[in-house]
Tab-separated table of C-alpha atoms in Angstrom:
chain	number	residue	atom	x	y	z
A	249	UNK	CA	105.485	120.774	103.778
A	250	UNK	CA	108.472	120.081	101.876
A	251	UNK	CA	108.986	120.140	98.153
A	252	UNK	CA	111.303	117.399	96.343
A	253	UNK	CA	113.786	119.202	93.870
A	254	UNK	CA	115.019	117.379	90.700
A	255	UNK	CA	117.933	116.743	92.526
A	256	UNK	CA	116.409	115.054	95.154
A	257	UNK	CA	114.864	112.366	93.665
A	258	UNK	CA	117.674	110.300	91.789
A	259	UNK	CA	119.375	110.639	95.422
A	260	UNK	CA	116.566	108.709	96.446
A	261	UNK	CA	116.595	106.491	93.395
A	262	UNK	CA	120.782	106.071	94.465
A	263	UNK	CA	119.757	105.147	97.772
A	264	UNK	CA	117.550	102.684	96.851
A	265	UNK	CA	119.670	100.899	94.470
A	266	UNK	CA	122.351	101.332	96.495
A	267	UNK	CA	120.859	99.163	99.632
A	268	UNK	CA	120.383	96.316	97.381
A	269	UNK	CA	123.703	96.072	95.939
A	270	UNK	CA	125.178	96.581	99.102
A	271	UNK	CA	123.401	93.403	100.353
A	272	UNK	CA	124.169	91.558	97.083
A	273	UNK	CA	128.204	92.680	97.365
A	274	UNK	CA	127.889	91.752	100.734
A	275	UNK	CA	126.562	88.454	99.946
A	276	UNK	CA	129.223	87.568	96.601
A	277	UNK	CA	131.798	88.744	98.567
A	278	UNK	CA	131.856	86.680	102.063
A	279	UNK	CA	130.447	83.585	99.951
A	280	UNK	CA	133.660	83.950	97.841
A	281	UNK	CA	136.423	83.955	100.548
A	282	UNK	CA	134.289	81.286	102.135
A	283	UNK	CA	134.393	79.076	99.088
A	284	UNK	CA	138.412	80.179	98.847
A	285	UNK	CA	139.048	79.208	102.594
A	286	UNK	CA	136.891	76.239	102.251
A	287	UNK	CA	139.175	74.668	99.424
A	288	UNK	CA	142.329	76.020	100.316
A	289	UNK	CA	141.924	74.539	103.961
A	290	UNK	CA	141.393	71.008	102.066
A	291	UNK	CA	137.794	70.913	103.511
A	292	UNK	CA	136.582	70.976	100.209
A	293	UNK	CA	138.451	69.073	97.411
A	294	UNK	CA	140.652	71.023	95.024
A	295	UNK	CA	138.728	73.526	92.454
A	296	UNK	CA	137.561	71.423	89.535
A	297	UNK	CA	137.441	68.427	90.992
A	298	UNK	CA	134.188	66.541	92.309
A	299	UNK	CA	132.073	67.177	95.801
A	300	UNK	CA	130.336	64.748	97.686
A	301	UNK	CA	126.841	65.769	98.487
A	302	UNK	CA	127.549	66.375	102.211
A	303	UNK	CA	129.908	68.889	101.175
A	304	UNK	CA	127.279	70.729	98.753
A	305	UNK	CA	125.182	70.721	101.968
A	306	UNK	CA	127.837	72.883	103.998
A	307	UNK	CA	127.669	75.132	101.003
A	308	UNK	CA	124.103	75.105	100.972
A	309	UNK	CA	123.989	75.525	104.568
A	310	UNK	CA	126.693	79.295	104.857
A	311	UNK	CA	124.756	80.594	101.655
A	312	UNK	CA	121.789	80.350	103.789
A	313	UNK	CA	123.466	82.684	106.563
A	314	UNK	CA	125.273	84.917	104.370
A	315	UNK	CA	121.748	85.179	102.025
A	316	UNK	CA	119.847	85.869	105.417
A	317	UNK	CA	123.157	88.484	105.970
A	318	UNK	CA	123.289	90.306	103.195
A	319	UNK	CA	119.208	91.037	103.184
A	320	UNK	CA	119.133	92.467	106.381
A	321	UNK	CA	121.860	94.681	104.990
A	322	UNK	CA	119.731	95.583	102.201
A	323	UNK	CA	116.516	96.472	104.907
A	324	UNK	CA	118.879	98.070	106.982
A	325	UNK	CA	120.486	100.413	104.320
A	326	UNK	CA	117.042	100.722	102.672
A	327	UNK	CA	115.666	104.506	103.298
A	328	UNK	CA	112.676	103.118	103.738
A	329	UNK	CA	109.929	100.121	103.221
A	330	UNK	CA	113.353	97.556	104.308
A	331	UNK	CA	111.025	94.189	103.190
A	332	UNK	CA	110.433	95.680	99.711
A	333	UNK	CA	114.172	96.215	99.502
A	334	UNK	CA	115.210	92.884	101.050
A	335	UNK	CA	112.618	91.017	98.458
A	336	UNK	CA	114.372	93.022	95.829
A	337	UNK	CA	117.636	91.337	96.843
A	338	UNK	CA	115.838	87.843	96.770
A	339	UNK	CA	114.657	88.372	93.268
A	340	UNK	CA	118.001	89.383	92.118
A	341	UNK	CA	118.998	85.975	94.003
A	342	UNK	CA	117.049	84.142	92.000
A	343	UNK	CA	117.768	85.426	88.730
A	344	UNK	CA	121.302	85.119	89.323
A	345	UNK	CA	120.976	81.358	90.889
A	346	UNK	CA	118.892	80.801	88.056
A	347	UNK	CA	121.438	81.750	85.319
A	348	UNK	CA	124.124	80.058	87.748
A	349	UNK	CA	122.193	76.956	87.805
A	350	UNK	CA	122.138	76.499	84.045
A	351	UNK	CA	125.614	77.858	83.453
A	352	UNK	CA	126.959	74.890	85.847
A	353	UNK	CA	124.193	72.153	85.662
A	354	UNK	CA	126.460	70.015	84.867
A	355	UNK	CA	129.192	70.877	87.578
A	356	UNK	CA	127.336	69.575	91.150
A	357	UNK	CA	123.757	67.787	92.016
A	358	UNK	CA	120.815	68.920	90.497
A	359	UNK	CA	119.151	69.130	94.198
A	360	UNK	CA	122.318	71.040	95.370
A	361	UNK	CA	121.158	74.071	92.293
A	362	UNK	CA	117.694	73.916	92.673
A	363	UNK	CA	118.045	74.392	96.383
A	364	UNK	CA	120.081	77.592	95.855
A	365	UNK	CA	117.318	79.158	93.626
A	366	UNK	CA	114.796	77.875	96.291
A	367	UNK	CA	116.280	79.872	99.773
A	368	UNK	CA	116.544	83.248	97.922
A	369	UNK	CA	113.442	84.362	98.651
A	370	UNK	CA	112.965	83.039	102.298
A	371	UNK	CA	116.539	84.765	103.443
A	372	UNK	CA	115.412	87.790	101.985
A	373	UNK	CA	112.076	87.446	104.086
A	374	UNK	CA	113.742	86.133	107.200
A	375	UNK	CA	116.814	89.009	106.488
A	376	UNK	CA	113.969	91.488	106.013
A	377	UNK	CA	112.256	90.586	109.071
A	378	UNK	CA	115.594	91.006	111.036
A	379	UNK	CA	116.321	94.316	109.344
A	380	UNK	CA	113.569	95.944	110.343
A	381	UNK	CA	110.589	95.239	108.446
């Protein structure tokens, strides 16, 4: 039998919180450089400046990978119950697509925002499922 101290639970708690930020740090991070590589390469068009819908696709289409990516991260990392902890990460994903979408509504295709709200919570599934769960 064993007992859990006082200090064993918010090294738990760490853990747990941990997993999902390391998903979602995972997931800002390689979608960054992407996006940086992506416009410095001249595939995409200079920051500020318009995108044609086939190019919000290709963005659509690596945010589906690295969203996928950084859940299994999350289920991987996660001490235990890796689904719960991958669904954390796509709630968090939609919260801050959410509050990206109406910060920039104005800034790409309405399709091209909604869509981004929409995958967060299949990734985390499908990165869940992959991690583990």
């Amino acid at each position: 039998m064993s007992v859990m101290t006082e200090t064993g639970r918010p090294r738990r708690t760490l853990r747990h919180v941990g997993a999902v930020l390391a998903g979602l740090l995972a997931i800002f991070a390689i979608t960054t450089v992407t996006d940086i590589v992506m416009h410095a390469t001249g595939i995409f068009p200079p920051w500020g400046q318009p995108m044609s819908s086939a190019l919000f696709l290709i963005a659509l289409a690596y945010r589906i990978v690295y969203g996928v990516l950084g859940c299994y991260i999350a289920a991987r990392l996660a001490p235990d119950r890796p689904m719960r902890h991958a669904m954390a990460l796509g709630v968090v994903g939609v919260v801050v697509s959410t509050a990206g979408a109406v910060a920039m509504w104005d800034a790409g295709p309405a399709w091209y925002s909604l869509a981004v709200i929409a995958i967060s919570l299949s990734c985390a599934w499908v990165g869940g499922k992959l991690g583990g769960a």
